Amino acid sequence: MQEENILIQAGLSEEQALAYQSLLDKGPQKASDLAKWTGIKRGLIYKVLEQLESMGLVSKQGGPGTVATFSPSHPSLLLSNIEKKEKEIALNKEMLMSSIGALASKYNLIIGKPNVQFFEGKEGIIKIYEQALNSDTKSIDSFEDKGEMSAFIPEYISKFIEKRVQLGIKNRVIAPSNNPINENSEKELRETRFIPDKLFSFTMDIKITDRLVSMITFQKDQPIGILIDNQEIASNFGKLFNLVWELTKKTSSSDD
């Protein structure tokens, strides 16, 4: 019974565990004999054996015109199946995380409340950027610092830009003049306007899409980010960005 419980904890159903345990105890068996030893109905035992066979835990012997026998495979395959499921779960979690922003947006439309999420550390900050890319937006407007993002997550910057370009998402940037990484680039769908760093010693990264506003600070001891999903808040941040964008137009032209 203890071994059967272990098999169930490893992901097998009660019937699958009984059938597999019986094969391990008594060796290769016909389906009819296996049904007798386990108490599983004969009509169900074939389905259970097919399931175990698809998992690689049971092999079937016997050709046309003969009664098939079923043999157990090595129990180490249970570990392989668990590892496979863990990888699938990790992939599903990653896919869910990349879509959670869009799902939360639909939820917020129903309840009418802004969704506010807090993130910490490198992985948390990257999740914010990924949600912005997966928010079905056509553009991202950015108030940026002097390049802390590039220094904080250098391995992610190129991936972010590449994915943004692949999605056709344009990027307008307002940054201090001592920012070395956000030059105008048609290839990277980016237009930048610089403000003299004496007037704009900005130390945050603010990104604005149709519905999302992210505010990130890259403090070495405690990098944190806030992601707000609310159309009205995003719209007002967008108006603020457009105002500064227009005010910097003459300055940027004269700098050129």
Tab-separated table of C-alpha atoms in Angstrom:
chain	number	residue	atom	x	y	z
A	1	MET	CA	0.000	0.000	0.000
A	2	GLN	CA	2.859	2.376	0.825
A	3	GLU	CA	4.457	1.805	-2.578
A	4	GLU	CA	1.124	2.424	-4.294
A	5	ASN	CA	0.786	5.732	-2.408
A	6	ILE	CA	4.265	6.710	-3.602
A	7	LEU	CA	3.242	5.925	-7.182
A	8	ILE	CA	0.095	8.041	-6.779
A	9	GLN	CA	2.176	10.900	-5.374
A	10	ALA	CA	4.436	10.505	-8.413
A	11	GLY	CA	1.462	11.343	-10.636
A	12	LEU	CA	-0.279	8.023	-11.332
A	13	SER	CA	-3.986	7.520	-10.793
A	14	GLU	CA	-5.103	4.890	-8.269
A	15	GLU	CA	-5.866	2.375	-11.046
A	16	GLN	CA	-2.582	3.091	-12.836
A	17	ALA	CA	-0.665	2.626	-9.587
A	18	LEU	CA	-2.428	-0.682	-8.852
A	19	ALA	CA	-1.753	-2.041	-12.347
A	20	TYR	CA	1.888	-0.953	-12.439
A	21	GLN	CA	2.534	-2.238	-8.899
A	22	SER	CA	0.997	-5.615	-9.814
A	23	LEU	CA	3.258	-5.892	-12.865
A	24	LEU	CA	6.283	-5.115	-10.693
A	25	ASP	CA	5.193	-7.720	-8.106
A	26	LYS	CA	4.162	-10.552	-10.433
A	27	GLY	CA	5.955	-9.841	-13.699
A	28	PRO	CA	4.451	-9.782	-17.226
A	29	GLN	CA	0.730	-10.500	-17.291
A	30	LYS	CA	-2.235	-10.700	-19.573
A	31	ALA	CA	-4.851	-8.015	-19.176
A	32	SER	CA	-7.403	-10.521	-17.881
A	33	ASP	CA	-5.026	-11.767	-15.179
A	34	LEU	CA	-4.105	-8.222	-14.251
A	35	ALA	CA	-7.778	-7.356	-13.868
A	36	LYS	CA	-8.217	-10.302	-11.520
A	37	TRP	CA	-5.207	-9.470	-9.334
A	38	THR	CA	-5.991	-5.747	-9.065
A	39	GLY	CA	-9.778	-5.843	-8.930
A	40	ILE	CA	-9.953	-3.367	-11.806
A	41	LYS	CA	-12.848	-4.093	-14.150
A	42	ARG	CA	-11.754	-5.801	-17.358
A	43	GLY	CA	-13.223	-3.066	-19.542
A	44	LEU	CA	-11.204	-0.453	-17.651
A	45	ILE	CA	-7.940	-2.380	-17.393
A	46	TYR	CA	-7.239	-2.031	-21.121
A	47	LYS	CA	-7.632	1.754	-20.888
A	48	VAL	CA	-5.337	1.864	-17.868
A	49	LEU	CA	-2.705	-0.213	-19.663
A	50	GLU	CA	-2.907	2.053	-22.715
A	51	GLN	CA	-2.320	5.057	-20.448
A	52	LEU	CA	0.680	3.395	-18.803
A	53	GLU	CA	2.009	2.422	-22.216
A	54	SER	CA	1.745	6.030	-23.425
A	55	MET	CA	3.783	7.073	-20.366
A	56	GLY	CA	6.435	4.518	-21.263
A	57	LEU	CA	5.850	2.623	-18.019
A	58	VAL	CA	4.439	-0.504	-19.688
A	59	SER	CA	5.433	-2.370	-22.831
A	60	LYS	CA	3.126	-4.640	-24.802
A	61	GLN	CA	4.208	-7.958	-26.333
A	62	GLY	CA	2.310	-10.189	-28.710
A	63	GLY	CA	1.476	-10.228	-32.403
A	64	PRO	CA	-1.736	-10.694	-34.380
A	65	GLY	CA	-3.755	-13.721	-33.282
A	66	THR	CA	-2.024	-13.965	-29.891
A	67	VAL	CA	-3.064	-12.734	-26.469
A	68	ALA	CA	-0.966	-9.722	-25.528
A	69	THR	CA	1.067	-9.609	-22.362
A	70	PHE	CA	2.160	-6.462	-20.569
A	71	SER	CA	5.515	-5.895	-18.866
A	72	PRO	CA	6.600	-3.090	-16.529
A	73	SER	CA	9.335	-0.674	-17.573
A	74	HIS	CA	12.029	0.515	-15.188
A	75	PRO	CA	10.645	2.742	-12.369
A	76	SER	CA	13.278	5.385	-13.139
A	77	LEU	CA	10.977	6.468	-15.962
A	78	LEU	CA	8.692	7.862	-13.269
A	79	LEU	CA	11.392	10.422	-12.491
A	80	SER	CA	11.691	11.273	-16.180
A	81	ASN	CA	7.933	11.812	-16.374
A	82	ILE	CA	8.011	14.072	-13.316
A	83	GLU	CA	10.896	16.093	-14.767
A	84	LYS	CA	8.985	16.417	-18.045
A	85	LYS	CA	5.908	17.662	-16.181
A	86	GLU	CA	8.050	20.130	-14.219
A	87	LYS	CA	9.401	21.549	-17.488
A	88	GLU	CA	5.865	21.796	-18.867
A	89	ILE	CA	4.699	23.547	-15.703
A	90	ALA	CA	7.642	25.974	-15.878
A	91	LEU	CA	6.842	26.724	-19.527
A	92	ASN	CA	3.153	27.182	-18.756
A	93	LYS	CA	4.063	29.489	-15.884
A	94	GLU	CA	6.287	31.539	-18.179
A	95	MET	CA	3.526	31.776	-20.782
A	96	LEU	CA	1.022	32.780	-18.108
A	97	MET	CA	3.350	35.451	-16.742
A	98	SER	CA	3.767	36.943	-20.214
A	99	SER	CA	-0.008	37.041	-20.639
A	100	ILE	CA	-1.042	38.026	-17.124
A	101	GLY	CA	-1.100	41.710	-18.016
A	102	ALA	CA	-3.605	41.225	-20.828
A	103	LEU	CA	-5.716	38.909	-18.667
A	104	ALA	CA	-5.629	41.373	-15.782
A	105	SER	CA	-6.704	44.152	-18.142
A	106	LYS	CA	-9.836	42.227	-19.069
A	107	TYR	CA	-10.498	41.550	-15.393
A	108	ASN	CA	-10.074	45.213	-14.530
A	109	LEU	CA	-12.534	46.207	-17.243
A	110	ILE	CA	-15.138	44.167	-15.391
A	111	ILE	CA	-14.484	45.417	-11.881
A	112	GLY	CA	-13.387	48.935	-12.856
A	113	LYS	CA	-10.366	49.061	-10.549
A	114	PRO	CA	-6.709	49.672	-11.411
A	115	ASN	CA	-4.443	46.677	-11.018
A	116	VAL	CA	-1.243	47.586	-9.183
A	117	GLN	CA	1.643	45.119	-8.991
A	118	PHE	CA	4.946	45.481	-7.158
A	119	PHE	CA	8.168	43.818	-8.320
A	120	GLU	CA	11.668	43.502	-6.889
A	121	GLY	CA	15.063	42.399	-8.207
A	122	LYS	CA	16.192	41.614	-11.732
A	123	GLU	CA	13.586	38.947	-12.454
A	124	GLY	CA	10.800	41.204	-11.229
A	125	ILE	CA	11.967	44.161	-13.328
A	126	ILE	CA	12.203	41.974	-16.440
A	127	LYS	CA	8.621	40.781	-15.839
A	128	ILE	CA	7.464	44.412	-15.955
A	129	TYR	CA	9.101	44.942	-19.348
A	130	GLU	CA	7.695	41.668	-20.660
A	131	GLN	CA	4.168	42.667	-19.653
A	132	ALA	CA	4.585	45.960	-21.497
A	133	LEU	CA	5.633	44.085	-24.636
A	134	ASN	CA	2.683	41.707	-24.346
A	135	SER	CA	0.038	44.364	-23.733
A	136	ASP	CA	-1.081	44.573	-27.398
A	137	THR	CA	0.218	48.137	-27.629
A	138	LYS	CA	1.528	49.822	-30.770
A	139	SER	CA	3.879	52.204	-28.979
A	140	ILE	CA	5.771	52.698	-25.738
A	141	ASP	CA	6.607	56.184	-24.454
A	142	SER	CA	9.513	56.393	-22.024
A	143	PHE	CA	10.915	58.849	-19.529
A	144	GLU	CA	14.368	57.395	-19.034
A	145	ASP	CA	17.366	57.913	-16.802
A	146	LYS	CA	21.001	58.217	-17.835
A	147	GLY	CA	21.294	54.504	-18.683
A	148	GLU	CA	20.803	52.632	-15.408
A	149	MET	CA	18.579	50.040	-17.102
A	150	SER	CA	21.403	49.023	-19.434
A	151	ALA	CA	23.829	48.735	-16.526
A	152	PHE	CA	21.358	46.826	-14.347
A	153	ILE	CA	20.182	44.191	-16.846
A	154	PRO	CA	22.647	44.357	-19.778
A	155	GLU	CA	21.886	40.768	-20.816
A	156	TYR	CA	18.195	41.625	-21.307
A	157	ILE	CA	18.408	44.974	-23.132
A	158	SER	CA	19.086	43.534	-26.585
A	159	LYS	CA	16.324	40.935	-26.118
A	160	PHE	CA	13.850	43.647	-25.132
A	161	ILE	CA	14.685	45.789	-28.156
A	162	GLU	CA	14.652	42.821	-30.537
A	163	LYS	CA	11.252	41.631	-29.316
A	164	ARG	CA	9.831	45.164	-29.403
A	165	VAL	CA	10.971	45.597	-33.012
A	166	GLN	CA	9.590	42.185	-33.989
A	167	LEU	CA	6.219	43.221	-32.566
A	168	GLY	CA	6.361	46.526	-34.437
A	169	ILE	CA	6.153	48.568	-31.225
A	170	LYS	CA	7.554	52.082	-31.644
A	171	ASN	CA	9.404	53.777	-28.795
A	172	ARG	CA	9.503	57.503	-28.070
A	173	VAL	CA	12.092	58.426	-25.449
A	174	ILE	CA	12.718	61.510	-23.346
A	175	ALA	CA	16.057	61.237	-21.564
A	176	PRO	CA	18.862	63.294	-20.016
A	177	SER	CA	21.529	64.349	-22.487
A	178	ASN	CA	24.081	62.141	-20.719
A	179	ASN	CA	22.124	58.992	-21.653
A	180	PRO	CA	24.432	57.047	-24.020
A	181	ILE	CA	22.129	54.185	-25.090
A	182	ASN	CA	18.965	55.687	-26.573
A	183	GLU	CA	20.047	57.368	-29.769
A	184	ASN	CA	17.535	57.846	-32.560
A	185	SER	CA	17.287	54.674	-34.603
A	186	GLU	CA	14.907	53.891	-37.457
A	187	LYS	CA	16.062	50.277	-37.335
A	188	GLU	CA	15.100	49.996	-33.675
A	189	LEU	CA	11.893	52.044	-34.142
A	190	ARG	CA	13.106	54.613	-31.621
A	191	GLU	CA	12.876	58.408	-31.603
A	192	THR	CA	14.619	60.218	-28.766
A	193	ARG	CA	14.599	63.762	-27.481
A	194	PHE	CA	17.224	64.801	-24.979
A	195	ILE	CA	17.028	67.366	-22.194
A	196	PRO	CA	20.226	68.833	-20.713
A	197	ASP	CA	21.070	66.670	-17.736
A	198	LYS	CA	21.360	69.752	-15.499
A	199	LEU	CA	17.641	70.315	-16.058
A	200	PHE	CA	16.604	66.663	-16.116
A	201	SER	CA	18.700	64.591	-13.727
A	202	PHE	CA	16.133	61.794	-13.902
A	203	THR	CA	16.866	58.567	-11.987
A	204	MET	CA	13.861	56.417	-12.924
A	205	ASP	CA	12.489	54.611	-15.928
A	206	ILE	CA	8.816	55.331	-16.639
A	207	LYS	CA	7.121	53.514	-19.510
A	208	ILE	CA	3.633	54.260	-20.788
A	209	THR	CA	1.439	52.162	-23.084
A	210	ASP	CA	-2.284	52.294	-23.897
A	211	ARG	CA	-3.198	50.850	-20.496
A	212	LEU	CA	0.012	50.329	-18.528
A	213	VAL	CA	2.308	52.629	-16.610
A	214	SER	CA	5.500	51.214	-15.134
A	215	MET	CA	7.788	53.087	-12.739
A	216	ILE	CA	11.159	51.520	-12.022
A	217	THR	CA	14.104	52.590	-9.935
A	218	PHE	CA	17.392	50.745	-10.324
A	219	GLN	CA	18.805	51.267	-6.849
A	220	LYS	CA	21.604	48.759	-6.343
A	221	ASP	CA	20.467	47.740	-2.863
A	222	GLN	CA	16.764	47.505	-3.635
A	223	PRO	CA	15.671	47.784	-7.290
A	224	ILE	CA	11.883	48.000	-7.347
A	225	GLY	CA	9.150	48.522	-9.893
A	226	ILE	CA	5.456	49.334	-9.901
A	227	LEU	CA	3.137	48.340	-12.731
A	228	ILE	CA	-0.272	50.027	-12.953
A	229	ASP	CA	-2.920	48.684	-15.302
A	230	ASN	CA	-5.538	51.401	-15.744
A	231	GLN	CA	-6.533	53.209	-18.912
A	232	GLU	CA	-7.298	56.554	-17.259
A	233	ILE	CA	-3.993	56.646	-15.371
A	234	ALA	CA	-2.097	55.622	-18.509
A	235	SER	CA	-3.947	58.260	-20.548
A	236	ASN	CA	-2.973	61.041	-18.141
A	237	PHE	CA	0.645	59.921	-18.037
A	238	GLY	CA	0.486	59.905	-21.840
A	239	LYS	CA	-0.744	63.516	-21.856
A	240	LEU	CA	2.115	64.502	-19.592
A	241	PHE	CA	4.589	62.769	-21.886
A	242	ASN	CA	3.124	64.480	-24.979
A	243	LEU	CA	3.419	67.876	-23.292
A	244	VAL	CA	7.096	67.360	-22.494
A	245	TRP	CA	7.624	65.865	-25.954
A	246	GLU	CA	6.309	69.022	-27.629
A	247	LEU	CA	8.239	71.310	-25.283
A	248	THR	CA	11.488	69.497	-26.083
A	249	LYS	CA	10.933	69.614	-29.854
A	250	LYS	CA	12.638	72.980	-30.294
A	251	THR	CA	15.467	72.045	-27.937
A	252	SER	CA	16.144	68.779	-29.743
A	253	SER	CA	16.086	70.498	-33.133
A	254	SER	CA	18.577	73.137	-31.993
A	255	ASP	CA	20.844	70.460	-30.520
A	256	ASP	CA	20.947	68.732	-33.896
